[in-house]
């Protein structure tokens, strides 16, 4: 690997990382069509900037940054405007309503019955008669609402009292005390030290 190629690779990686941080945390399965297109474009720019030694590196960096800024601007505008959000991100499609498959919605979503059956099986529904609603979300995933008699039983249904749920906080990570987590749990450092002492464990400074 030549030095110019290594510098370009590191530059493109840093640029991609910073732009991704700016755009926020989204899993691939949560990306809208617009986000997906922007991601592919930025990836292509970064690859071209790294491999094509004849092109100017700064042009590739500017392309990635400008696409990132454009995506950020669109993300901001779609939060403010429902019309723009529906146009760019799209709207959910009801594929099954009251247990009936809506052919018109399948056509709009460019989704066929076999794909719907596959999504149902993946979600644990092998019998469509158990499904009240199926909705295709804007990211392409299908959400299912089972009929009332097939809903899972909850403590509220059984009239059972349960303890209040609380977050689990790690008090020690890699041998170091997490002070913020201690404060959240209203615990003292002495408590952690006593636990480690009783278990003959050591903390790092």
Coordinates of N, CA and C in Angstrom, one line a residue:
X1 N 0.9 -1.2 0.0 CA 0.0 0.0 0.0 C 0.9 1.2 0.0
X2 N 0.6 2.1 -1.0 CA 1.4 3.4 -1.0 C 0.9 4.4 0.0
X3 N 1.8 5.3 0.3 CA 1.5 6.3 1.3 C 0.3 7.2 0.9
X4 N 0.2 7.7 -0.4 CA -0.9 8.5 -0.8 C -2.3 7.7 -0.6
X5 N -2.3 6.4 -0.9 CA -3.5 5.6 -0.8 C -3.9 5.4 0.7
X6 N -2.9 5.2 1.5 CA -3.2 5.1 3.0 C -3.7 6.4 3.5
X7 N -3.2 7.5 3.1 CA -3.7 8.8 3.6 C -5.1 9.1 3.1
X8 N -5.4 8.7 1.8 CA -6.7 8.8 1.3 C -7.7 7.9 2.0
X9 N -7.3 6.7 2.3 CA -8.2 5.8 3.0 C -8.6 6.3 4.4
X10 N -7.6 6.8 5.1 CA -7.8 7.3 6.4 C -8.7 8.6 6.4
X11 N -8.4 9.4 5.4 CA -9.2 10.7 5.2 C -10.7 10.3 4.9
X12 N -10.9 9.4 4.0 CA -12.3 9.0 3.7 C -13.0 8.4 4.9
X13 N -12.3 7.6 5.6 CA -12.8 6.9 6.8 C -13.2 8.0 7.9
X14 N -12.4 8.9 8.1 CA -12.6 10.0 9.1 C -13.8 10.8 8.6
X15 N -13.8 11.2 7.3 CA -15.0 12.0 6.8 C -16.3 11.2 6.9
X16 N -16.3 9.9 6.5 CA -17.5 9.1 6.6 C -18.0 9.0 8.1
X17 N -17.0 8.8 9.0 CA -17.4 8.7 10.4 C -18.0 10.0 10.9
X18 N -17.5 11.2 10.6 CA -18.0 12.4 11.0 C -19.4 12.7 10.4
X19 N -19.5 12.4 9.1 CA -20.8 12.6 8.5 C -21.9 11.7 9.1
X20 N -21.5 10.5 9.3 CA -22.4 9.5 9.9 C -22.9 10.0 11.3
X21 N -21.9 10.5 12.1 CA -22.2 11.0 13.4 C -23.2 12.1 13.4
X22 N -23.0 13.0 12.3 CA -23.9 14.1 12.1 C -25.3 13.7 11.8
X23 N -25.4 12.6 11.0 CA -26.8 12.2 10.5 C -27.5 11.4 11.6
X24 N -26.8 10.9 12.6 CA -27.5 10.2 13.7 C -27.4 8.7 13.6
X25 N -27.9 8.0 14.6 CA -27.8 6.6 14.7 C -29.1 5.9 14.1
X26 N -28.9 5.2 13.0 CA -30.0 4.4 12.4 C -29.4 3.1 12.0
X27 N -30.2 2.1 12.3 CA -29.8 0.8 11.8 C -30.2 0.7 10.3
X28 N -29.6 -0.2 9.6 CA -29.9 -0.3 8.1 C -31.4 -0.6 7.9
X29 N -32.0 -1.5 8.8 CA -33.4 -1.8 8.7 C -34.3 -0.6 8.9
X30 N -33.8 0.4 9.5 CA -34.6 1.6 9.8 C -34.5 2.7 8.8
X31 N -33.6 2.5 7.8 CA -33.4 3.6 6.8 C -34.6 3.7 5.9
X32 N -34.9 4.9 5.6 CA -35.9 5.2 4.5 C -35.3 5.1 3.2
X33 N -36.1 5.1 2.1 CA -35.5 5.0 0.8 C -34.5 6.2 0.5
X34 N -34.9 7.4 1.0 CA -34.0 8.5 0.8 C -32.7 8.3 1.5
X35 N -32.8 7.9 2.8 CA -31.5 7.6 3.6 C -30.7 6.6 2.9
X36 N -31.3 5.5 2.3 CA -30.6 4.5 1.7 C -29.8 5.0 0.4
X37 N -30.5 5.8 -0.4 CA -29.9 6.4 -1.6 C -28.7 7.3 -1.2
X38 N -28.9 8.1 -0.2 CA -27.8 9.0 0.3 C -26.6 8.2 0.8
X39 N -26.9 7.1 1.6 CA -25.9 6.2 2.1 C -25.0 5.6 1.0
X40 N -25.7 5.1 0.0 CA -25.0 4.5 -1.2 C -24.1 5.5 -1.9
X41 N -24.7 6.7 -2.1 CA -24.0 7.8 -2.8 C -22.7 8.2 -2.0
X42 N -22.9 8.4 -0.7 CA -21.7 8.8 0.1 C -20.7 7.7 0.1
X43 N -21.1 6.4 0.2 CA -20.2 5.3 0.1 C -19.4 5.3 -1.2
X44 N -20.1 5.5 -2.3 CA -19.4 5.5 -3.6 C -18.4 6.7 -3.7
X45 N -18.8 7.8 -3.1 CA -17.8 9.0 -3.1 C -16.6 8.6 -2.3
X46 N -16.8 8.0 -1.2 CA -15.6 7.7 -0.3 C -14.7 6.7 -1.0
X47 N -15.3 5.7 -1.7 CA -14.5 4.6 -2.4 C -13.8 5.3 -3.5
X48 N -14.4 6.1 -4.3 CA -13.8 6.8 -5.4 C -12.6 7.7 -4.9
X49 N -12.8 8.4 -3.8 CA -11.8 9.2 -3.2 C -10.6 8.4 -2.8
X50 N -10.8 7.2 -2.3 CA -9.7 6.4 -1.8 C -8.9 5.7 -2.9
X51 N -9.6 5.1 -3.9 CA -9.0 4.3 -4.9 C -8.4 5.1 -6.1
X52 N -9.2 6.1 -6.5 CA -8.8 6.9 -7.7 C -7.8 8.0 -7.3
X53 N -6.5 7.6 -7.5 CA -5.4 8.5 -7.1 C -5.3 9.7 -8.1
X54 N -5.9 9.6 -9.2 CA -5.8 10.7 -10.2 C -6.7 11.9 -9.8
X55 N -7.8 11.6 -9.1 CA -8.7 12.6 -8.7 C -8.2 13.4 -7.5
X56 N -8.7 14.6 -7.3 CA -8.3 15.4 -6.1 C -9.0 14.9 -4.9
X57 N -8.3 14.7 -3.8 CA -8.9 14.1 -2.6 C -9.9 15.1 -2.0
X58 N -9.6 16.4 -2.1 CA -10.5 17.4 -1.5 C -11.9 17.4 -2.2
X59 N -11.9 17.0 -3.5 CA -13.2 16.9 -4.2 C -14.1 15.8 -3.6
X60 N -13.5 14.7 -3.3 CA -14.2 13.6 -2.7 C -14.7 13.9 -1.3
X61 N -13.9 14.6 -0.5 CA -14.3 15.0 0.8 C -15.5 16.0 0.7
X62 N -15.4 17.0 -0.2 CA -16.5 17.9 -0.3 C -17.7 17.3 -0.8
X63 N -17.6 16.3 -1.6 CA -18.8 15.6 -2.1 C -19.5 14.8 -0.9
X64 N -18.7 14.1 -0.1 CA -19.3 13.4 1.0 C -19.9 14.4 2.0
X65 N -19.2 15.5 2.3 CA -19.7 16.5 3.3 C -21.0 17.1 2.8
X66 N -21.0 17.5 1.5 CA -22.2 18.2 0.9 C -23.4 17.3 0.9
X67 N -23.2 16.0 0.5 CA -24.3 15.0 0.6 C -24.8 14.8 2.0
X68 N -23.9 14.8 2.9 CA -24.2 14.6 4.4 C -25.0 15.8 4.9
X69 N -24.6 17.0 4.5 CA -25.3 18.3 4.9 C -26.7 18.3 4.3
X70 N -26.8 17.9 3.0 CA -28.1 17.9 2.3 C -29.0 16.9 3.0
X71 N -28.5 15.7 3.4 CA -29.3 14.7 4.1 C -29.8 15.2 5.4
X72 N -28.9 15.9 6.1 CA -29.2 16.5 7.4 C -30.3 17.6 7.3
X73 N -30.2 18.4 6.2 CA -31.2 19.4 6.0 C -32.5 18.8 5.7
X74 N -32.6 17.8 4.9 CA -33.8 17.1 4.5 C -34.4 16.5 5.8
X75 N -33.6 15.9 6.6 CA -34.0 15.3 7.9 C -34.7 16.3 8.8
X76 N -34.1 17.5 8.8 CA -34.6 18.6 9.7 C -35.9 19.1 9.1
X77 N -36.0 19.3 7.8 CA -37.2 19.8 7.2 C -38.4 18.8 7.3
X78 N -38.1 17.5 7.2 CA -39.1 16.5 7.3 C -39.7 16.4 8.7
X79 N -38.9 16.8 9.7 CA -39.4 16.9 11.0 C -40.4 18.0 11.2
X80 N -40.2 19.1 10.4 CA -41.0 20.3 10.5 C -42.3 20.3 9.6
X81 N -42.2 19.5 8.5 CA -43.3 19.5 7.5 C -43.8 18.1 7.3
X82 N -45.1 17.9 7.6 CA -45.7 16.6 7.4 C -45.8 16.3 5.9
X83 N -46.1 17.4 5.1 CA -46.2 17.2 3.6 C -44.9 16.7 3.0
X84 N -43.8 17.4 3.4 CA -42.5 17.0 2.9 C -42.1 15.6 3.4
X85 N -42.5 15.3 4.6 CA -42.2 14.0 5.2 C -42.9 12.9 4.4
X86 N -44.1 13.1 4.1 CA -44.9 12.1 3.3 C -44.3 12.0 1.9
X87 N -43.9 13.1 1.3 CA -43.3 13.0 0.0 C -42.0 12.3 -0.1
X88 N -41.1 12.6 0.8 CA -39.7 12.1 0.8 C -39.6 10.7 1.5
X89 N -40.2 10.6 2.7 CA -40.1 9.4 3.4 C -41.2 8.4 3.1
X90 N -42.3 8.9 2.7 CA -43.4 8.0 2.4 C -44.4 7.9 3.5
X91 N -45.4 7.1 3.3 CA -46.5 6.8 4.3 C -46.6 5.3 4.5
X92 N -47.1 4.8 5.7 CA -47.3 3.4 5.9 C -48.5 3.0 5.0
X93 N -48.5 1.7 4.6 CA -49.6 1.1 3.9 C -50.3 0.0 4.7
X94 N -51.6 0.1 4.8 CA -52.3 -1.0 5.5 C -52.5 -2.2 4.5
X95 N -51.9 -3.3 4.8 CA -51.9 -4.4 3.9 C -53.0 -5.4 4.2
X96 N -53.3 -5.5 5.5 CA -54.4 -6.3 6.0 C -55.3 -5.5 7.0
X97 N -56.6 -5.5 6.8 CA -57.5 -4.7 7.6 C -58.6 -5.6 8.0
X98 N -58.8 -5.7 9.4 CA -59.8 -6.6 9.9 C -59.7 -8.0 9.3
X99 N -58.5 -8.5 9.1 CA -58.2 -9.8 8.7 C -58.4 -10.0 7.2
X100 N -58.6 -8.9 6.4 CA -58.8 -9.0 5.0 C -57.6 -8.4 4.3
X101 N -57.0 -9.1 3.3 CA -55.9 -8.6 2.5 C -56.4 -7.5 1.6
X102 N -55.7 -6.4 1.6 CA -56.1 -5.3 0.7 C -55.2 -5.3 -0.6
X103 N -55.8 -5.8 -1.7 CA -55.0 -5.9 -2.9 C -54.5 -4.6 -3.4
X104 N -55.3 -3.5 -3.3 CA -55.0 -2.2 -3.7 C -53.7 -1.7 -3.0
X105 N -53.7 -1.9 -1.7 CA -52.5 -1.5 -0.9 C -51.3 -2.3 -1.3
X106 N -51.4 -3.6 -1.6 CA -50.3 -4.4 -2.0 C -49.7 -3.9 -3.3
X107 N -50.6 -3.4 -4.2 CA -50.1 -2.9 -5.5 C -49.3 -1.6 -5.3
X108 N -49.9 -0.7 -4.4 CA -49.2 0.6 -4.1 C -47.9 0.4 -3.5
X109 N -47.8 -0.6 -2.6 CA -46.5 -0.9 -1.9 C -45.6 -1.8 -2.7
X110 N -46.1 -2.2 -3.9 CA -45.3 -3.1 -4.8 C -44.8 -4.3 -4.1
X111 N -45.8 -4.9 -3.4 CA -45.6 -6.1 -2.5 C -46.6 -7.2 -3.0
X112 N -46.2 -8.4 -3.1 CA -47.1 -9.4 -3.5 C -47.5 -10.3 -2.3
X113 N -48.4 -11.2 -2.5 CA -49.0 -12.0 -1.4 C -47.9 -12.9 -0.8
X114 N -47.1 -13.5 -1.7 CA -46.0 -14.4 -1.2 C -45.0 -13.7 -0.2
X115 N -44.7 -12.4 -0.5 CA -43.9 -11.6 0.3 C -44.6 -11.3 1.7
X116 N -45.8 -11.1 1.6 CA -46.6 -10.8 2.8 C -46.7 -12.1 3.7
X117 N -46.9 -13.2 3.1 CA -46.9 -14.5 3.8 C -45.5 -14.7 4.4
X118 N -44.5 -14.4 3.7 CA -43.1 -14.6 4.3 C -42.9 -13.7 5.5
X119 N -43.3 -12.4 5.4 CA -43.1 -11.5 6.5 C -44.0 -12.0 7.7
X120 N -45.1 -12.5 7.4 CA -46.0 -13.1 8.5 C -45.3 -14.2 9.2
X121 N -44.7 -15.1 8.4 CA -44.1 -16.3 9.0 C -42.9 -15.9 9.9
X122 N -42.1 -14.9 9.3 CA -40.9 -14.4 10.1 C -41.4 -13.8 11.4
X123 N -42.6 -13.2 11.5 CA -43.1 -12.6 12.7 C -43.8 -13.6 13.6
X124 N -43.9 -14.9 13.1 CA -44.5 -16.0 13.9 C -45.9 -16.2 13.6
X125 N -46.4 -15.7 12.5 CA -47.8 -15.9 12.1 C -47.9 -16.8 10.9
X126 N -48.3 -18.1 11.1 CA -48.4 -19.0 10.0 C -49.9 -19.1 9.5
X127 N -50.7 -18.5 10.2 CA -52.2 -18.5 9.8 C -52.6 -17.0 9.8
X128 N -52.9 -16.5 8.5 CA -53.4 -15.1 8.4 C -54.7 -14.8 9.1
X129 N -55.4 -15.9 9.4 CA -56.7 -15.6 10.1 C -56.5 -15.1 11.5
X130 N -55.3 -15.2 12.0 CA -54.9 -14.7 13.4 C -54.6 -13.2 13.3
X131 N -54.5 -12.6 12.1 CA -54.0 -11.2 12.0 C -55.2 -10.3 11.8
X132 N -55.2 -9.2 12.6 CA -56.2 -8.2 12.5 C -55.7 -7.1 11.5
X133 N -54.5 -6.6 11.7 CA -53.9 -5.6 10.9 C -52.5 -6.0 10.5
X134 N -52.1 -5.6 9.3 CA -50.7 -5.7 8.9 C -50.4 -4.4 8.2
X135 N -49.3 -3.7 8.6 CA -49.0 -2.4 8.1 C -47.5 -2.4 7.6
X136 N -47.3 -2.0 6.4 CA -46.0 -1.8 5.9 C -45.5 -0.5 6.3
X137 N -44.4 -0.4 7.1 CA -43.8 0.8 7.5 C -43.0 1.5 6.4
X138 N -42.7 2.7 6.6 CA -41.9 3.5 5.6 C -40.6 2.9 5.3
X139 N -40.0 2.1 6.3 CA -38.7 1.5 6.0 C -38.8 0.1 5.4
X140 N -40.0 -0.3 5.0 CA -40.2 -1.5 4.3 C -40.6 -2.7 5.2
X141 N -40.4 -2.6 6.5 CA -40.8 -3.6 7.4 C -42.3 -3.7 7.6
X142 N -42.8 -4.9 7.9 CA -44.2 -5.1 8.0 C -44.5 -5.4 9.5
X143 N -45.4 -4.6 10.1 CA -45.8 -4.8 11.5 C -47.2 -5.5 11.5
X144 N -47.3 -6.4 12.5 CA -48.6 -7.2 12.6 C -49.3 -6.9 13.9
X145 N -50.6 -6.8 13.9 CA -51.4 -6.7 15.1 C -52.3 -7.9 15.1
X146 N -52.1 -8.9 16.0 CA -53.0 -10.1 16.0 C -54.4 -9.7 16.5
X147 N -55.4 -10.6 16.2 CA -56.7 -10.4 16.7 C -56.7 -10.5 18.2
X148 N -57.7 -10.0 18.8 CA -57.8 -9.9 20.3 C -57.5 -11.2 21.0
X149 N -58.1 -12.3 20.5 CA -58.0 -13.6 21.1 C -56.7 -14.2 21.0
X150 N -55.8 -13.7 20.1 CA -54.5 -14.2 19.9 C -53.4 -13.3 20.5
X151 N -53.8 -12.3 21.2 CA -52.9 -11.4 21.8 C -52.2 -12.1 23.0
X152 N -51.0 -11.9 23.3 CA -50.3 -12.5 24.5 C -50.9 -12.0 25.8
X153 N -51.0 -12.9 26.8 CA -51.5 -12.5 28.1 C -50.5 -11.6 28.8
X154 N -51.0 -10.6 29.5 CA -50.2 -9.7 30.2 C -50.6 -9.7 31.7
X155 N -49.8 -9.3 32.6 CA -50.2 -9.2 34.0 C -51.5 -8.4 34.3
X156 N -51.7 -7.4 33.4 CA -52.9 -6.6 33.6 C -54.1 -7.5 33.3
X157 N -54.0 -8.3 32.2 CA -55.2 -9.2 31.9 C -55.5 -10.1 33.1
X158 N -54.4 -10.6 33.7 CA -54.6 -11.6 34.8 C -54.8 -10.9 36.2
X159 N -54.8 -9.6 36.1 CA -55.0 -8.8 37.4 C -53.9 -9.2 38.4
X160 N -52.7 -9.3 37.9 CA -51.5 -9.6 38.8 C -50.7 -8.3 39.0
X161 N -50.4 -8.1 40.3 CA -49.5 -6.9 40.6 C -48.1 -7.3 40.4
X162 N -47.3 -6.5 39.7 CA -45.9 -6.7 39.5 C -45.1 -5.6 40.0
X163 N -43.8 -5.8 40.3 CA -42.9 -4.8 40.8 C -42.6 -3.8 39.6
X164 N -42.4 -2.6 40.0 CA -42.1 -1.5 39.0 C -40.8 -1.9 38.3
X165 N -40.8 -1.7 37.0 CA -39.6 -2.0 36.2 C -38.5 -0.9 36.4
X166 N -37.3 -1.3 36.3 CA -36.2 -0.3 36.5 C -35.0 -0.7 35.6
X167 N -34.3 0.3 35.2 CA -33.1 0.0 34.4 C -32.0 -0.6 35.1
X168 N -31.3 -1.5 34.5 CA -30.1 -2.1 35.1 C -28.9 -1.3 34.7
X169 N -28.1 -0.9 35.7 CA -27.0 0.0 35.5 C -25.7 -0.8 35.9
X170 N -24.7 -0.7 35.0 CA -23.4 -1.3 35.3 C -22.6 -0.4 36.2
X171 N -22.3 -0.8 37.4 CA -21.6 0.0 38.4 C -20.1 0.0 38.2
X172 N -19.6 -1.1 37.6 CA -18.2 -1.3 37.3 C -18.0 -1.8 35.9
X173 N -17.2 -1.2 35.1 CA -16.9 -1.6 33.7 C -15.4 -1.6 33.5
X174 N -14.9 -2.8 33.1 CA -13.4 -2.9 33.0 C -12.6 -2.5 34.2
X175 N -13.2 -2.9 35.4 CA -12.5 -2.6 36.6 C -12.6 -1.2 37.1
X176 N -13.4 -0.3 36.4 CA -13.5 1.1 36.8 C -14.9 1.4 37.2
X177 N -15.0 2.2 38.3 CA -16.3 2.5 38.9 C -17.0 3.6 38.0
X178 N -18.3 3.4 37.6 CA -19.0 4.3 36.8 C -19.8 5.3 37.8
X179 N -19.2 6.5 38.0 CA -19.8 7.4 39.0 C -21.2 7.8 38.7
X180 N -21.5 8.1 37.4 CA -22.8 8.5 37.0 C -23.8 7.5 37.3
X181 N -23.5 6.2 37.1 CA -24.4 5.1 37.4 C -24.6 4.9 38.9
X182 N -23.6 5.2 39.6 CA -23.7 5.1 41.1 C -24.7 6.2 41.6
X183 N -24.5 7.4 41.0 CA -25.4 8.5 41.4 C -26.9 8.2 41.0
X184 N -27.1 7.6 39.8 CA -28.4 7.2 39.4 C -29.1 6.2 40.3
X185 N -28.3 5.3 40.8 CA -28.8 4.3 41.7 C -28.8 4.7 43.2
X186 N -28.3 5.9 43.4 CA -28.1 6.4 44.8 C -27.3 5.5 45.7
X187 N -26.2 5.1 45.1 CA -25.2 4.2 45.8 C -23.9 5.0 46.0
X188 N -23.2 4.5 47.0 CA -21.9 5.2 47.3 C -20.7 4.3 46.8
X189 N -19.6 4.9 46.6 CA -18.4 4.2 46.2 C -18.0 3.1 47.2
X190 N -18.3 3.4 48.5 CA -18.0 2.4 49.6 C -18.8 1.1 49.4
X191 N -20.0 1.2 48.8 CA -20.8 0.0 48.6 C -20.1 -0.9 47.5
X192 N -19.6 -0.3 46.5 CA -18.9 -1.0 45.4 C -17.6 -1.7 46.0
X193 N -16.9 -0.9 46.7 CA -15.6 -1.4 47.3 C -15.9 -2.5 48.2
X194 N -17.0 -2.5 49.0 CA -17.3 -3.6 49.9 C -17.6 -4.8 49.2
X195 N -18.4 -4.7 48.1 CA -18.8 -5.8 47.2 C -17.5 -6.5 46.6
X196 N -16.6 -5.7 46.1 CA -15.4 -6.2 45.5 C -14.5 -6.8 46.6
X197 N -14.5 -6.2 47.7 CA -13.7 -6.8 48.8 C -14.2 -8.1 49.3
X198 N -15.5 -8.3 49.4 CA -16.1 -9.6 49.8 C -15.8 -10.7 48.7
X199 N -15.7 -10.3 47.4 CA -15.5 -11.2 46.4 C -14.1 -11.3 46.0
X200 N -13.2 -10.7 46.7 CA -11.7 -10.7 46.5 C -11.3 -10.3 45.1
X201 N -12.0 -9.2 44.6 CA -11.7 -8.6 43.3 C -11.0 -7.3 43.5
X202 N -10.3 -6.9 42.5 CA -9.6 -5.6 42.5 C -10.1 -4.6 41.5
X203 N -10.1 -3.3 41.9 CA -10.6 -2.3 41.0 C -9.3 -1.6 40.4
X204 N -9.5 -1.1 39.2 CA -8.4 -0.3 38.6 C -8.4 1.1 39.0
X205 N -7.3 1.8 39.1 CA -7.3 3.2 39.4 C -7.7 4.1 38.2

